[in-house]
PDB file of C-alpha atoms and ligand atoms in Angstrom:
ATOM      1  CA  UNK D   8     187.584  -5.276  10.244  1.00  0.00           C
ATOM      2  CA  UNK D   9     184.238  -4.559  11.876  1.00  0.00           C
ATOM      3  CA  UNK D  10     181.000  -5.100   9.985  1.00  0.00           C
ATOM      4  CA  UNK D  11     179.552  -2.007   8.312  1.00  0.00           C
ATOM      5  CA  UNK D  12     176.980  -0.229  10.435  1.00  0.00           C
ATOM      6  CA  UNK D  13     173.314  -1.027   9.782  1.00  0.00           C
ATOM      7  CA  UNK D  14     171.161   2.072   9.773  1.00  0.00           C
ATOM      8  CA  UNK D  15     167.578   2.875   8.961  1.00  0.00           C
ATOM      9  CA  UNK D  16     166.909   5.440   6.281  1.00  0.00           C
ATOM     10  CA  UNK D  17     163.826   6.967   4.709  1.00  0.00           C
ATOM     11  CA  UNK D  18     163.467   7.621   1.006  1.00  0.00           C
ATOM     12  CA  UNK D  19     162.483  11.290   1.158  1.00  0.00           C
ATOM     13  CA  UNK D  20     163.072  12.710  -2.339  1.00  0.00           C
ATOM     14  CA  UNK D  21     163.285  11.546  -5.918  1.00  0.00           C
ATOM     15  CA  UNK D  22     164.178  13.713  -8.877  1.00  0.00           C
ATOM     16  CA  UNK D  23     164.745  12.614 -12.461  1.00  0.00           C
ATOM     17  CA  UNK D  24     168.273  13.251 -13.782  1.00  0.00           C
ATOM     18  CA  UNK D  25     167.456  11.650 -17.157  1.00  0.00           C
ATOM     19  CA  UNK D  26     164.640   9.454 -18.514  1.00  0.00           C
ATOM     20  CA  UNK D  27     166.129   6.324 -16.877  1.00  0.00           C
ATOM     21  CA  UNK D  28     168.046   7.764 -13.939  1.00  0.00           C
ATOM     22  CA  UNK D  29     166.700   9.253 -10.731  1.00  0.00           C
ATOM     23  CA  UNK D  30     168.517  10.999  -7.940  1.00  0.00           C
ATOM     24  CA  UNK D  31     167.212   9.373  -4.786  1.00  0.00           C
ATOM     25  CA  UNK D  32     167.640  10.999  -1.397  1.00  0.00           C
ATOM     26  CA  UNK D  33     167.803   8.869   1.727  1.00  0.00           C
ATOM     27  CA  UNK D  34     167.421  10.627   5.036  1.00  0.00           C
ATOM     28  CA  UNK D  35     169.104   9.371   8.214  1.00  0.00           C
ATOM     29  CA  UNK D  36     168.809  10.324  11.846  1.00  0.00           C
ATOM     30  CA  UNK D  37     172.480  11.326  12.038  1.00  0.00           C
ATOM     31  CA  UNK D  38     175.110  12.644   9.665  1.00  0.00           C
ATOM     32  CA  UNK D  39     176.557   9.918   7.455  1.00  0.00           C
ATOM     33  CA  UNK D  40     180.297  10.469   7.099  1.00  0.00           C
ATOM     34  CA  UNK D  41     181.703   8.955   3.936  1.00  0.00           C
ATOM     35  CA  UNK D  42     184.888   9.106   1.928  1.00  0.00           C
ATOM     36  CA  UNK D  43     184.189  10.159  -1.688  1.00  0.00           C
ATOM     37  CA  UNK D  44     184.010   6.973  -3.770  1.00  0.00           C
ATOM     38  CA  UNK D  45     182.288   4.888  -1.111  1.00  0.00           C
ATOM     39  CA  UNK D  46     178.935   3.156  -1.569  1.00  0.00           C
ATOM     40  CA  UNK D  47     176.047   2.015   0.593  1.00  0.00           C
ATOM     41  CA  UNK D  48     174.387  -1.330   0.525  1.00  0.00           C
ATOM     42  CA  UNK D  49     170.585  -1.325   0.684  1.00  0.00           C
ATOM     43  CA  UNK D  50     168.497  -4.204   1.952  1.00  0.00           C
ATOM     44  CA  UNK D  51     165.145  -4.398   0.148  1.00  0.00           C
ATOM     45  CA  UNK D  52     161.832  -5.880   1.320  1.00  0.00           C
ATOM     46  CA  UNK D  53     162.123  -8.133  -1.751  1.00  0.00           C
ATOM     47  CA  UNK D  54     163.298 -11.719  -1.845  1.00  0.00           C
ATOM     48  CA  UNK D  55     165.413 -13.874  -4.117  1.00  0.00           C
ATOM     49  CA  UNK D  56     164.548 -17.457  -5.140  1.00  0.00           C
ATOM     50  CA  UNK D  57     166.001 -18.725  -1.820  1.00  0.00           C
ATOM     51  CA  UNK D  58     163.716 -16.290   0.040  1.00  0.00           C
ATOM     52  CA  UNK D  59     166.711 -14.212   1.123  1.00  0.00           C
ATOM     53  CA  UNK D  60     166.275 -10.416   1.173  1.00  0.00           C
ATOM     54  CA  UNK D  61     167.777  -8.701  -1.862  1.00  0.00           C
ATOM     55  CA  UNK D  62     170.731  -6.383  -1.279  1.00  0.00           C
ATOM     56  CA  UNK D  63     172.271  -3.985  -3.762  1.00  0.00           C
ATOM     57  CA  UNK D  64     175.084  -1.446  -3.615  1.00  0.00           C
ATOM     58  CA  UNK D  65     174.906   2.191  -4.743  1.00  0.00           C
ATOM     59  CA  UNK D  66     177.717   4.715  -4.949  1.00  0.00           C
ATOM     60  CA  UNK D  67     177.168   7.776  -2.797  1.00  0.00           C
ATOM     61  CA  UNK D  68     176.552  10.635  -5.225  1.00  0.00           C
ATOM     62  CA  UNK D  69     176.143  13.394  -2.622  1.00  0.00           C
ATOM     63  CA  UNK D  70     178.518  16.306  -2.987  1.00  0.00           C
ATOM     64  CA  UNK D  71     179.406  16.071   0.714  1.00  0.00           C
ATOM     65  CA  UNK D  72     178.501  14.337   3.992  1.00  0.00           C
ATOM     66  CA  UNK D  73     175.235  15.265   5.697  1.00  0.00           C
ATOM     67  CA  UNK D  74     172.265  13.446   7.214  1.00  0.00           C
ATOM     68  CA  UNK D  75     171.026  12.883   3.668  1.00  0.00           C
ATOM     69  CA  UNK D  76     172.630  10.565   1.127  1.00  0.00           C
ATOM     70  CA  UNK D  77     171.994  10.945  -2.595  1.00  0.00           C
ATOM     71  CA  UNK D  78     172.105   7.985  -4.960  1.00  0.00           C
ATOM     72  CA  UNK D  79     171.905   8.144  -8.769  1.00  0.00           C
ATOM     73  CA  UNK D  80     170.006   5.027  -9.772  1.00  0.00           C
ATOM     74  CA  UNK D  81     169.515   3.662 -13.290  1.00  0.00           C
ATOM     75  CA  UNK D  82     166.221   1.900 -13.901  1.00  0.00           C
ATOM     76  CA  UNK D  83     167.425  -1.496 -15.196  1.00  0.00           C
ATOM     77  CA  UNK D  84     164.960  -3.482 -17.347  1.00  0.00           C
ATOM     78  CA  UNK D  85     163.149  -5.947 -15.036  1.00  0.00           C
ATOM     79  CA  UNK D  86     165.684  -5.196 -12.302  1.00  0.00           C
ATOM     80  CA  UNK D  87     164.021  -5.719  -8.914  1.00  0.00           C
ATOM     81  CA  UNK D  88     165.996  -3.288  -6.766  1.00  0.00           C
ATOM     82  CA  UNK D  89     166.359  -0.430  -9.220  1.00  0.00           C
ATOM     83  CA  UNK D  90     162.650  -0.481 -10.114  1.00  0.00           C
ATOM     84  CA  UNK D  91     161.768  -0.558  -6.426  1.00  0.00           C
ATOM     85  CA  UNK D  92     163.839   2.591  -5.834  1.00  0.00           C
ATOM     86  CA  UNK D  93     162.168   4.293  -8.805  1.00  0.00           C
ATOM     87  CA  UNK D  94     158.617   3.309  -7.858  1.00  0.00           C
ATOM     88  CA  UNK D  95     158.434   3.127  -4.044  1.00  0.00           C
ATOM     89  CA  UNK D  96     156.339   5.903  -2.516  1.00  0.00           C
ATOM     90  CA  UNK D  97     158.135   8.701  -0.695  1.00  0.00           C
ATOM     91  CA  UNK D  98     158.694   8.009   3.013  1.00  0.00           C
ATOM     92  CA  UNK D  99     159.403   4.328   2.371  1.00  0.00           C
ATOM     93  CA  UNK D 100     161.857   3.056   5.025  1.00  0.00           C
ATOM     94  CA  UNK D 101     164.989   1.178   3.919  1.00  0.00           C
ATOM     95  CA  UNK D 102     167.718  -0.656   5.776  1.00  0.00           C
ATOM     96  CA  UNK D 103     171.241   0.388   4.795  1.00  0.00           C
ATOM     97  CA  UNK D 104     174.764  -0.858   5.476  1.00  0.00           C
ATOM     98  CA  UNK D 105     177.861   1.226   5.142  1.00  0.00           C
ATOM     99  CA  UNK D 106     179.332   3.508   3.849  1.00  0.00           C
ATOM    100  CA  UNK D 107     181.875   1.003   2.578  1.00  0.00           C
ATOM    101  CA  UNK D 108     184.353   0.399  -0.222  1.00  0.00           C
ATOM    102  CA  UNK D 109     187.878   1.530  -1.070  1.00  0.00           C
ATOM    103  CA  UNK D 110     187.428   3.307  -4.411  1.00  0.00           C
ATOM    104  CA  UNK D 111     189.263   6.396  -3.184  1.00  0.00           C
ATOM    105  CA  UNK D 112     190.763   9.298  -5.055  1.00  0.00           C
ATOM    106  CA  UNK D 113     194.411  10.130  -4.308  1.00  0.00           C
ATOM    107  CA  UNK D 114     194.598  13.858  -3.605  1.00  0.00           C
ATOM    108  CA  UNK D 115     197.065  15.924  -5.603  1.00  0.00           C
ATOM    109  CA  UNK D 116     197.440  13.454  -8.436  1.00  0.00           C
ATOM    110  CA  UNK D 117     196.786  14.322 -12.080  1.00  0.00           C
ATOM    111  CA  UNK D 118     193.586  12.354 -12.576  1.00  0.00           C
ATOM    112  CA  UNK D 119     191.495  11.029 -15.417  1.00  0.00           C
ATOM    113  CA  UNK D 120     188.007   9.966 -14.287  1.00  0.00           C
ATOM    114  CA  UNK D 121     186.160   7.733 -16.772  1.00  0.00           C
ATOM    115  CA  UNK D 122     182.484   6.839 -16.346  1.00  0.00           C
ATOM    116  CA  UNK D 123     179.462   5.697 -18.251  1.00  0.00           C
ATOM    117  CA  UNK D 124     175.921   6.300 -17.032  1.00  0.00           C
ATOM    118  CA  UNK D 125     175.506   6.288 -13.253  1.00  0.00           C
ATOM    119  CA  UNK D 126     179.189   5.320 -13.010  1.00  0.00           C
ATOM    120  CA  UNK D 127     179.604   9.095 -12.738  1.00  0.00           C
ATOM    121  CA  UNK D 128     178.101   9.019  -9.198  1.00  0.00           C
ATOM    122  CA  UNK D 129     181.285   8.513  -7.112  1.00  0.00           C
ATOM    123  CA  UNK D 130     183.104  11.196  -9.104  1.00  0.00           C
ATOM    124  CA  UNK D 131     180.697  13.902  -7.974  1.00  0.00           C
ATOM    125  CA  UNK D 132     181.870  13.866  -4.314  1.00  0.00           C
ATOM    126  CA  UNK D 133     185.480  13.292  -5.457  1.00  0.00           C
ATOM    127  CA  UNK D 134     185.349  16.410  -7.597  1.00  0.00           C
ATOM    128  CA  UNK D 135     183.696  18.529  -4.896  1.00  0.00           C
ATOM    129  CA  UNK D 136     186.272  17.334  -2.336  1.00  0.00           C
ATOM    130  CA  UNK D 137     189.188  18.150  -4.663  1.00  0.00           C
ATOM    131  CA  UNK D 138     187.828  21.653  -5.219  1.00  0.00           C
ATOM    132  CA  UNK D 139     187.188  22.180  -1.489  1.00  0.00           C
ATOM    133  CA  UNK D 140     190.762  21.021  -0.695  1.00  0.00           C
ATOM    134  CA  UNK D 141     192.210  23.270  -3.379  1.00  0.00           C
ATOM    135  CA  UNK D 142     194.014  20.424  -5.181  1.00  0.00           C
ATOM    136  CA  UNK D 143     196.470  21.895  -7.649  1.00  0.00           C
ATOM    137  CA  UNK D 144     196.589  18.982 -10.061  1.00  0.00           C
ATOM    138  CA  UNK D 145     194.353  18.495 -13.069  1.00  0.00           C
ATOM    139  CA  UNK D 146     191.215  16.396 -13.080  1.00  0.00           C
ATOM    140  CA  UNK D 147     189.702  15.511 -16.428  1.00  0.00           C
ATOM    141  CA  UNK D 148     186.377  13.689 -16.482  1.00  0.00           C
ATOM    142  CA  UNK D 149     185.466  11.611 -19.522  1.00  0.00           C
ATOM    143  CA  UNK D 150     181.782  10.730 -19.380  1.00  0.00           C
ATOM    144  CA  UNK D 151     179.889   8.475 -21.774  1.00  0.00           C
ATOM    145  CA  UNK D 152     176.142   8.309 -22.340  1.00  0.00           C
ATOM    146  CA  UNK D 153     173.761   7.435 -25.125  1.00  0.00           C
ATOM    147  CA  UNK D 154     172.293  10.810 -26.066  1.00  0.00           C
ATOM    148  CA  UNK D 155     171.859  14.367 -24.831  1.00  0.00           C
ATOM    149  CA  UNK D 156     168.910  13.158 -22.708  1.00  0.00           C
ATOM    150  CA  UNK D 157     171.203  10.819 -20.777  1.00  0.00           C
ATOM    151  CA  UNK D 158     173.713  13.392 -19.570  1.00  0.00           C
ATOM    152  CA  UNK D 159     174.034  13.395 -15.762  1.00  0.00           C
ATOM    153  CA  UNK D 160     175.125  16.362 -13.616  1.00  0.00           C
ATOM    154  CA  UNK D 161     176.308  17.969 -16.870  1.00  0.00           C
ATOM    155  CA  UNK D 162     175.350  21.529 -15.916  1.00  0.00           C
ATOM    156  CA  UNK D 163     176.843  21.199 -12.462  1.00  0.00           C
ATOM    157  CA  UNK D 164     180.134  19.784 -13.778  1.00  0.00           C
ATOM    158  CA  UNK D 165     180.333  22.392 -16.544  1.00  0.00           C
ATOM    159  CA  UNK D 166     179.763  25.091 -13.928  1.00  0.00           C
ATOM    160  CA  UNK D 167     182.421  23.653 -11.601  1.00  0.00           C
ATOM    161  CA  UNK D 168     185.013  23.430 -14.375  1.00  0.00           C
ATOM    162  CA  UNK D 169     184.176  26.806 -15.929  1.00  0.00           C
ATOM    163  CA  UNK D 170     187.145  29.129 -16.039  1.00  0.00           C
ATOM    164  CA  UNK D 171     189.447  26.467 -14.583  1.00  0.00           C
ATOM    165  CA  UNK D 172     192.483  25.282 -16.514  1.00  0.00           C
ATOM    166  CA  UNK D 173     192.741  22.213 -14.270  1.00  0.00           C
ATOM    167  CA  UNK D 174     189.226  20.831 -14.439  1.00  0.00           C
ATOM    168  CA  UNK D 175     187.832  19.562 -17.696  1.00  0.00           C
ATOM    169  CA  UNK D 176     184.559  17.812 -18.357  1.00  0.00           C
ATOM    170  CA  UNK D 177     184.331  15.854 -21.624  1.00  0.00           C
ATOM    171  CA  UNK D 178     181.173  14.059 -22.756  1.00  0.00           C
ATOM    172  CA  UNK D 179     180.987  11.483 -25.524  1.00  0.00           C
ATOM    173  CA  UNK D 180     177.592  10.356 -26.826  1.00  0.00           C
ATOM    174  CA  UNK D 181     177.143   7.000 -28.549  1.00  0.00           C
ATOM    175  CA  UNK D 182     173.804   7.939 -30.172  1.00  0.00           C
ATOM    176  CA  UNK D 183     173.662  11.740 -30.223  1.00  0.00           C
ATOM    177  CA  UNK D 184     170.594  13.452 -31.603  1.00  0.00           C
ATOM    178  CA  UNK D 185     170.866  16.332 -34.047  1.00  0.00           C
ATOM    179  CA  UNK D 186     172.779  19.398 -32.946  1.00  0.00           C
ATOM    180  CA  UNK D 187     175.511  17.685 -30.913  1.00  0.00           C
ATOM    181  CA  UNK D 188     178.974  18.887 -31.798  1.00  0.00           C
ATOM    182  CA  UNK D 189     180.909  17.205 -28.998  1.00  0.00           C
ATOM    183  CA  UNK D 190     182.608  13.818 -29.025  1.00  0.00           C
ATOM    184  CA  UNK D 191     180.764  10.745 -30.247  1.00  0.00           C
ATOM    185  CA  UNK D 192     181.147   6.981 -29.763  1.00  0.00           C
ATOM    186  CA  UNK D 193     182.051   4.864 -26.753  1.00  0.00           C
ATOM    187  CA  UNK D 194     184.280   6.377 -24.054  1.00  0.00           C
ATOM    188  CA  UNK D 195     187.055   3.827 -24.616  1.00  0.00           C
ATOM    189  CA  UNK D 196     187.677   5.319 -28.068  1.00  0.00           C
ATOM    190  CA  UNK D 197     188.681   8.625 -26.415  1.00  0.00           C
ATOM    191  CA  UNK D 198     190.675   7.305 -23.485  1.00  0.00           C
ATOM    192  CA  UNK D 199     194.039   7.350 -25.301  1.00  0.00           C
ATOM    193  CA  UNK D 200     193.620  10.956 -26.445  1.00  0.00           C
ATOM    194  CA  UNK D 201     192.415  12.170 -23.038  1.00  0.00           C
ATOM    195  CA  UNK D 202     195.155  10.308 -21.187  1.00  0.00           C
ATOM    196  CA  UNK D 203     197.947  11.619 -23.491  1.00  0.00           C
ATOM    197  CA  UNK D 204     196.706  15.175 -23.249  1.00  0.00           C
ATOM    198  CA  UNK D 205     196.647  15.056 -19.475  1.00  0.00           C
ATOM    199  CA  UNK D 206     200.007  13.257 -19.234  1.00  0.00           C
ATOM    200  CA  UNK D 207     201.680  15.785 -21.547  1.00  0.00           C
ATOM    201  CA  UNK D 208     200.423  18.641 -19.392  1.00  0.00           C
ATOM    202  CA  UNK D 209     201.472  16.994 -16.093  1.00  0.00           C
ATOM    203  CA  UNK D 210     204.814  16.516 -14.402  1.00  0.00           C
ATOM    204  CA  UNK D 211     203.596  13.681 -12.145  1.00  0.00           C
ATOM    205  CA  UNK D 212     202.228  10.323 -13.390  1.00  0.00           C
ATOM    206  CA  UNK D 213     198.527  10.437 -14.288  1.00  0.00           C
ATOM    207  CA  UNK D 214     196.270   7.977 -12.482  1.00  0.00           C
ATOM    208  CA  UNK D 215     192.972   6.771 -13.931  1.00  0.00           C
ATOM    209  CA  UNK D 216     189.745   6.111 -12.021  1.00  0.00           C
ATOM    210  CA  UNK D 217     187.083   4.245 -13.931  1.00  0.00           C
ATOM    211  CA  UNK D 218     183.553   3.333 -12.849  1.00  0.00           C
ATOM    212  CA  UNK D 219     180.627   1.574 -14.490  1.00  0.00           C
ATOM    213  CA  UNK D 220     179.762  -1.791 -15.990  1.00  0.00           C
ATOM    214  CA  UNK D 221     182.540  -4.361 -16.348  1.00  0.00           C
ATOM    215  CA  UNK D 222     182.488  -4.439 -20.135  1.00  0.00           C
ATOM    216  CA  UNK D 223     183.482  -0.758 -20.274  1.00  0.00           C
ATOM    217  CA  UNK D 224     186.073  -1.160 -17.505  1.00  0.00           C
ATOM    218  CA  UNK D 225     187.749  -3.956 -19.456  1.00  0.00           C
ATOM    219  CA  UNK D 226     187.873  -1.897 -22.672  1.00  0.00           C
ATOM    220  CA  UNK D 227     189.375   1.090 -20.849  1.00  0.00           C
ATOM    221  CA  UNK D 228     191.977  -1.102 -19.094  1.00  0.00           C
ATOM    222  CA  UNK D 229     192.899  -2.636 -22.450  1.00  0.00           C
ATOM    223  CA  UNK D 230     193.648   0.770 -24.019  1.00  0.00           C
ATOM    224  CA  UNK D 231     195.690   1.926 -21.014  1.00  0.00           C
ATOM    225  CA  UNK D 232     197.669  -1.314 -20.937  1.00  0.00           C
ATOM    226  CA  UNK D 233     198.262  -1.678 -24.687  1.00  0.00           C
ATOM    227  CA  UNK D 234     198.903   1.955 -25.606  1.00  0.00           C
ATOM    228  CA  UNK D 235     200.636   3.204 -22.453  1.00  0.00           C
ATOM    229  CA  UNK D 236     201.804   0.043 -20.606  1.00  0.00           C
ATOM    230  CA  UNK D 237     200.053   1.554 -17.630  1.00  0.00           C
ATOM    231  CA  UNK D 238     200.810  -0.191 -14.372  1.00  0.00           C
ATOM    232  CA  UNK D 239     197.827  -1.721 -12.534  1.00  0.00           C
ATOM    233  CA  UNK D 240     198.603   0.514  -9.559  1.00  0.00           C
ATOM    234  CA  UNK D 241     197.653   3.530 -11.666  1.00  0.00           C
ATOM    235  CA  UNK D 242     194.242   2.182 -12.704  1.00  0.00           C
ATOM    236  CA  UNK D 243     191.530   2.296 -10.031  1.00  0.00           C
ATOM    237  CA  UNK D 244     188.297   0.571 -11.030  1.00  0.00           C
ATOM    238  CA  UNK D 245     184.823   0.176  -9.539  1.00  0.00           C
ATOM    239  CA  UNK D 246     182.580  -2.376 -11.225  1.00  0.00           C
ATOM    240  CA  UNK D 247     178.788  -2.140 -11.078  1.00  0.00           C
ATOM    241  CA  UNK D 248     178.227  -5.745 -12.212  1.00  0.00           C
TER     242      UNK D 248
HETATM  243  C1  FAD F  10     179.970  -1.077  -5.704  1.00  0.00           C
HETATM  244  C2  FAD F  10     178.726  -0.903  -6.563  1.00  0.00           C
HETATM  245  C3  FAD F  10     178.189   0.358  -6.718  1.00  0.00           C
HETATM  246  C4  FAD F  10     177.057   0.546  -7.512  1.00  0.00           C
HETATM  247  N1  FAD F  10     176.553   1.799  -7.673  1.00  0.00           N
HETATM  248  C5  FAD F  10     175.479   2.001  -8.459  1.00  0.00           C
HETATM  249  C6  FAD F  10     174.960   3.332  -8.669  1.00  0.00           C
HETATM  250  O1  FAD F  10     175.465   4.318  -8.112  1.00  0.00           O
HETATM  251  N2  FAD F  10     173.879   3.472  -9.479  1.00  0.00           N
HETATM  252  C7  FAD F  10     173.296   2.408 -10.112  1.00  0.00           C
HETATM  253  O2  FAD F  10     172.310   2.612 -10.837  1.00  0.00           O
HETATM  254  N3  FAD F  10     173.768   1.143  -9.925  1.00  0.00           N
HETATM  255  C8  FAD F  10     174.819   0.921  -9.116  1.00  0.00           C
HETATM  256  N4  FAD F  10     175.277  -0.366  -8.914  1.00  0.00           N
HETATM  257  C9  FAD F  10     174.501  -1.487  -9.474  1.00  0.00           C
HETATM  258  C10 FAD F  10     173.386  -1.883  -8.476  1.00  0.00           C
HETATM  259  O3  FAD F  10     173.975  -2.451  -7.305  1.00  0.00           O
HETATM  260  C11 FAD F  10     172.417  -2.945  -9.042  1.00  0.00           C
HETATM  261  O4  FAD F  10     173.163  -3.971  -9.620  1.00  0.00           O
HETATM  262  C12 FAD F  10     171.491  -2.348 -10.079  1.00  0.00           C
HETATM  263  O5  FAD F  10     170.658  -1.353  -9.509  1.00  0.00           O
HETATM  264  C13 FAD F  10     170.619  -3.451 -10.701  1.00  0.00           C
HETATM  265  O6  FAD F  10     169.900  -4.090  -9.671  1.00  0.00           O
HETATM  266  P1  FAD F  10     168.448  -4.706  -9.966  1.00  0.00           P
HETATM  267  O7  FAD F  10     168.035  -5.569  -8.824  1.00  0.00           O
HETATM  268  O8  FAD F  10     167.524  -3.622 -10.374  1.00  0.00           O
HETATM  269  O9  FAD F  10     168.693  -5.556 -11.254  1.00  0.00           O
HETATM  270  P2  FAD F  10     169.222  -7.097 -11.444  1.00  0.00           P
HETATM  271  O10 FAD F  10     167.998  -7.946 -11.596  1.00  0.00           O
HETATM  272  O11 FAD F  10     170.113  -7.398 -10.313  1.00  0.00           O
HETATM  273  O12 FAD F  10     169.914  -6.913 -12.788  1.00  0.00           O
HETATM  274  C14 FAD F  10     171.307  -6.708 -12.853  1.00  0.00           C
HETATM  275  C15 FAD F  10     171.648  -6.322 -14.276  1.00  0.00           C
HETATM  276  O13 FAD F  10     171.723  -4.908 -14.334  1.00  0.00           O
HETATM  277  C16 FAD F  10     172.923  -4.495 -14.954  1.00  0.00           C
HETATM  278  N5  FAD F  10     173.301  -3.227 -14.322  1.00  0.00           N
HETATM  279  C17 FAD F  10     173.730  -3.028 -13.045  1.00  0.00           C
HETATM  280  N6  FAD F  10     173.954  -1.714 -12.804  1.00  0.00           N
HETATM  281  C18 FAD F  10     173.653  -1.069 -13.944  1.00  0.00           C
HETATM  282  C19 FAD F  10     173.678   0.292 -14.301  1.00  0.00           C
HETATM  283  N7  FAD F  10     174.026   1.256 -13.429  1.00  0.00           N
HETATM  284  N8  FAD F  10     173.303   0.613 -15.561  1.00  0.00           N
HETATM  285  C20 FAD F  10     172.911  -0.351 -16.421  1.00  0.00           C
HETATM  286  N9  FAD F  10     172.871  -1.656 -16.146  1.00  0.00           N
HETATM  287  C21 FAD F  10     173.233  -2.018 -14.906  1.00  0.00           C
HETATM  288  C22 FAD F  10     173.876  -5.614 -14.707  1.00  0.00           C
HETATM  289  O14 FAD F  10     174.808  -5.737 -15.753  1.00  0.00           O
HETATM  290  C23 FAD F  10     172.982  -6.839 -14.692  1.00  0.00           C
HETATM  291  O15 FAD F  10     172.859  -7.392 -15.968  1.00  0.00           O
HETATM  292  C24 FAD F  10     176.438  -0.571  -8.138  1.00  0.00           C
HETATM  293  C25 FAD F  10     176.981  -1.850  -7.955  1.00  0.00           C
HETATM  294  C26 FAD F  10     178.104  -2.021  -7.182  1.00  0.00           C
HETATM  295  C27 FAD F  10     178.678  -3.406  -7.017  1.00  0.00           C
END
């Protein structure tokens, strides 16, 4: 396996998606071809305690390949890399490696995507690719966030799934503010219901893709294992920590 390509990028755009999440656009000289689900590693002009440059990975959130790559980045409290991406002036150069990773969707498979926060990022290109391919199987996305302010790509996903019997976008809020009449609580409390619904409506086995922090991944795996004896080959996970 050859080492991932090192390429120079420029941070050219930044747009808030929520109070703590920004969509960051990196511009490259050439088109960056990626498989939906892949991530890029960024090398920062920041150093750890051993004076080694800090590197962090970010899922590619762009709908499709181009010479720009979009990343949805959460500002983590006192996190060096994420604060740098939120605060660096536009036109800051960054060294990147990749795209890399093997968190791939399997086309034409009834799919449940589960994400919290910026864990939704890899599902954006996966969803766009499935629509572009004309996949005939269902994709249900279960997304968890704190409140209405923390929804990510909600309008876009609602628009994409509008009028479709195969695409469904479900949001659960752990701390909704007044007026919310959708699901509440942590995503793992809705996984069993969402999985059953999808399985009952499908002739082929449902696979689950889950992305976010490890604590959530573990809770989701637990439900799928205990309630459905789901085989590990049907659970695809990407951990952010
Ligand atoms: C394959 C992969 C893909 C990733 N993709 C993304 C992405 O698309 N968007 C993104 O924001 N982060 C993503 N991350 C996390 C990212 O690499 C960094 O860990 C994160 O930005 C924190 O780095 P930091 O230097 O700011 O903080 P650090 O000082 O390194 O602090 C790390 C702390 O932040 C927590 N943390 C990490 N990611 C998140 C998050 N998204 N939300 C809340 N807490 C978090 C960890 O649990 C840990 O406690 C990904 C990680 C991996 C391994």
